[in-house]
Structure formats: C-alpha cells, structure tokens
Steps between C-alpha positions, in 0.01 A plus 500: 500500500829390650358284774174328585380368831167452673431674826222338700324717751741793468222734389127519551248614239146596592216588265143617545178432314340834420142382464393790722610751239276635229494287186669682207371516148675300231608822329880535474576183696665305215877470459566353155869590487558345844712788630315546828320813373127478421426587139282791390164339420139601459161342460374523140154349534337169408695325774836595350809673639780668302860551612783713362804289404864608508505543120227767519217282370188395689382145548133417561384178666211353695523629857506269796156474660596348835418696816856476633815647352671166567374381161561814295847427362444128457171535313627754249688391190768765452725519196877453536670793670653752262791569734637261761720616787834337558436216744592138567332238284168370635555255783279211397588307814308748711177424318404848387363560155539784256254722308144362530633196689656715773451367852302701752471448873286593797640625827406317819431680825793660676496251784494202263773636280729563793513129576567391141865605474683229306185324379267726303775751436878482497785747518853437374820698502622481141815711492604860442464771242802483270683749278702456185857623457742608768222627728376144523824398669517782754197434719291789369238583765222746575199571719211420264439351156186567295404350163260631237411421140501777239492438127561129550821574695548398862651795686650476847568815699686501829577713804844599637728248331871441555746211537640401841676624693418847364465731199870472409441157340233575237377848586163591649162571343189628673275339238634300202288301256577209266327248277461130565549384143507128576198465726695318771552777756836601352544872436681601182761753617636551147854465634506814717740505796341793687139446603419870470542465123154340516344792691129526427293796628699814575456865592363781280654835421267693733544270800796689644803323646566329834765760576228767501370347823830410662483142372738290294302250292177422320252232599235360266257236633324341203176308453453217256395599147142524375463448127297772324510340153694234309826695495513720809420526870534731798705470818442700820797627700524663841789743475709595802836638602742287701807570711352815648697682769197631688268206432659153510169342391514697175279761339186398311467683168183352351342280235646448154337308214709377207412359160653153456604383155693205363867587445742282305710401801301618801149633565477879488314721750446858377367783711261722305477782752542617858400313815124446534502574874727633770633295789184534710293270276447127538762289324282390208552147370782390732303193604411415138329618182265300280348563156141374520156587370628791289671669797840500659441419867764607752528350847674690778581437866492810719528429870241235587298584188497341154369730228393442142505763229434478129555685175411434139799379296424690178578855385797546736259507795746329743739796470269758660389493865164649403398175327528278809228399742521306826237285666362643823500282812124454453591262216259679266617852417786585262657834594696701238869567560787337690461506882755626747658251739333688785160424344568131426258377766209638298597273209566168673359212291241271653624163631313255721821430691452577869752765596557610141779445254827315560711680239830685541603649164534273197304224327325386184155517342358258244188335365509126564368289215505203737290650779316746274565785740732793548782440745692767690825384663715689748790434734506587868796529739736293279348173626151488353352513151125554508229525240138599462241415233220695335260481208612846387836680483388735779328275754338436734786268591497175694663416830878486513673174413867418526658327207842511667596533863809420700734554204688827521456704186428849374362645184318172434340501156277268294582446131179388321664522156693184586195291585509197263221522247383826655260322735654635825461154649874538554648828623861604549608736779833683539647622829799710613625699681855614427616157399438281196127470426339171599223359280212293637244298307145460633272237342129498578299178487143625524381416149124523447 
C-alpha cells in the first residue's frame, strides 16, 4: 500500500447474531486451506469426519462434538494446507491464530454492534490497488474489482478499465484480469501498455456481432471466479451490446460461462459453447459466485429480488443450462433451469429484513471462519455496503447490516483470500467507481 491512515467513524459496520436460524450439521463446514471456501467433507462414523485436501487425499480426524458451529474449526486439528493463496503474512498484532489455533468470534445483537464502532471493531483506509509497469503510473481505473483463488494463484478481474482522461491513454477493456503475484494488492501487468491486452472473458463465434443489432461495441459483465478443482474455475458473464442506435441502454444478449485456467502471463477464460440463455433471463452470478458444499452457488440481483442458483462443478455441468436449479421463494424447493427476469419474484431468497433486500447489483459471498457463517455482501446506491448472514449458502438470511455507509463507492467487493492466517477476523474491501480503487481494512474484536 502506498499510504496508511486511520479513519474514525467514517464507516459503520453492523452484524447480526443468527441464533434464530436452524443449526447446521458439521458436515462440510471445515476450511483447512483457509481460502474462504468450505472443504468437501463427510461423516465417516465412530465420531470421525473426513475432508478432501487440495492434493486429492483425504484426512480423517475426530469430529467436533460441540452443539455450536463456533467451535468446529478450533476443535479440529487440520494438517497444513496443500496450497496457500497469495496473501499478506499473518498479522500477529491482531491476535488471530492459524490452523487449529484460529480465532473465532460471536456476533452481538444488531443494536449492540451498531454502538461499538471504533471499540469492538475498527475500519481503516489502507491505500489503493496498485499495478506494475507503465499502467501503474497512469491512474488505471475501473468500476469493480473482484479477487478469486484458483490453483494457488490470486486472480483479479475488473470491469470497464481505462486511464484518465479517456481510452486514448492506455486503451479500454470491458473486463481484464491479472494476477497479484506479490500478495500486496499490486497487479502484475506484465509490462503491457494497453489494458485490453489483458482481456479476460470474450465473445463466442455464434454470438453474432454488435453491428447486427445496430450497435457498435461489446459489453461483458463478469462475476468472480469459482474454483472447480485445483487448476481451473468458471466465470459467469452477462453479454450485451453497447452503443446501440435504437437503444441507448444497450441490448442484452444472455449468459455466458467460461472455463478459467492459469496462463503464463494472464489468467485465461475460454468459452466452450454458445450462450446458456437469451437476454430475457436473470443475470446469473453478477452479485457473486461461491464454490461450497460440492456446488457452485450463484447469487443474482433482479429488481428487488436476490436469487440463488446452483450447479455441480464436475463433468462440465456448469456449461449447460439444463444442469442448473434455483431456490424457490418458499426457501425449500429447488426448481430446475434458469429463471427469466420476469419470473424473478418467485425465486427471491428468504431474509428476515423488514422490507426485503438492500442490494443493487454487485457484491461478494464467502464463508467466514471467524463467525462460522456464510456472509453475503452487496452494495446499494453507491453509498452503502450491506451484508447478511446464514448457516447455509442459500439462507434463510439474517436482517440487513451495513458494514459501510456514508462513503461513496460502487462495485464494493470483499477479498477473503487476503485475510491474515485465513481466519477472516480481518477483511479487506475494495471500492470504485471509475477512479483508483480504494482499499479498506475491517478488524473484528469479538473473539470467543
């Protein structure tokens, strides 16, 4: 980071205890590689659990017997992680542990937490995202920045990047991607001078061209990446046409899914076939995607609704619309297929928030090793960053809590791969829009 300063009271974070939610089983709630993604685990009898490690082997250990998930990670004795994501060194000053000594915490009530800004939790502005090479000197900017870990590599993918004052300085890219090879929020640009040389997901041969519809340019709005194994992942893209004579807002084309692999200089996104939907479908995964419990979960905002879908990661299942299912608004029934935007209200996830969700478009999803719950983050009206908690990846979700308010930003994202020691006691958040990305550090002090 280039600069460090504390900001007292500039943001407010609110959290909720979810004791009213159903207690989950221990199954698949461990995270031995500390990447924010619960491992694939199963009960094997005689009080033991077994979990699949990154190297393909299984480890068996005595399962935690406590009645609360708050003791699950701490009571297990996991082996060292086979693959560690690029991240800052553990911050011993913050008090969190690692592996079996990892700190866990319990959320207070919403009303109590709201008054504890600056005491039981702190937020600091810690600088900006940086870039190597000439792009690092030209004020490279964009509207959102997502990070993911695939094959031990930290991949950042962005939206609509250029250098001020316009595209003539370093070009324009609707969705580039780069590695952070140092673990300090500095993207390795490999010396390129035009940002579109790092273009990530792109169109497919059967997608047509913008000119077919009286338009002039492509648009590709990308999710974060969900790992499907140790060497590959998938990214979801909403494809559109821009610069349209008869439709200034653009023309929606539909959903694309690309296979993500580790290239020598930049990550590679490869389309394996045509669009999965047309432009009438919900924009799958634009809020976030998350690999958890042997599924890829996709979170989508459509109007005032927040939807969750899922697909198995194996056997190329993510590349066919027939393999997806979405949770009905009853919170119980999984319905095959990808819904239309017109039908989104029938698939709204359950939240206890009065008045429903406070989500605009983008966000992040993760499993918190610190709070032992899933967390779903989303931004709202460029001034608020909210989150919800649940014992499962699909709800029911808690009331809405604001981790940031009063600080203008857009495309706010959480980056759990940078949490020191993997405990998620500390989280980093990036914010745009259309300027350099600010980075904030949130530290929780609710240790059990």
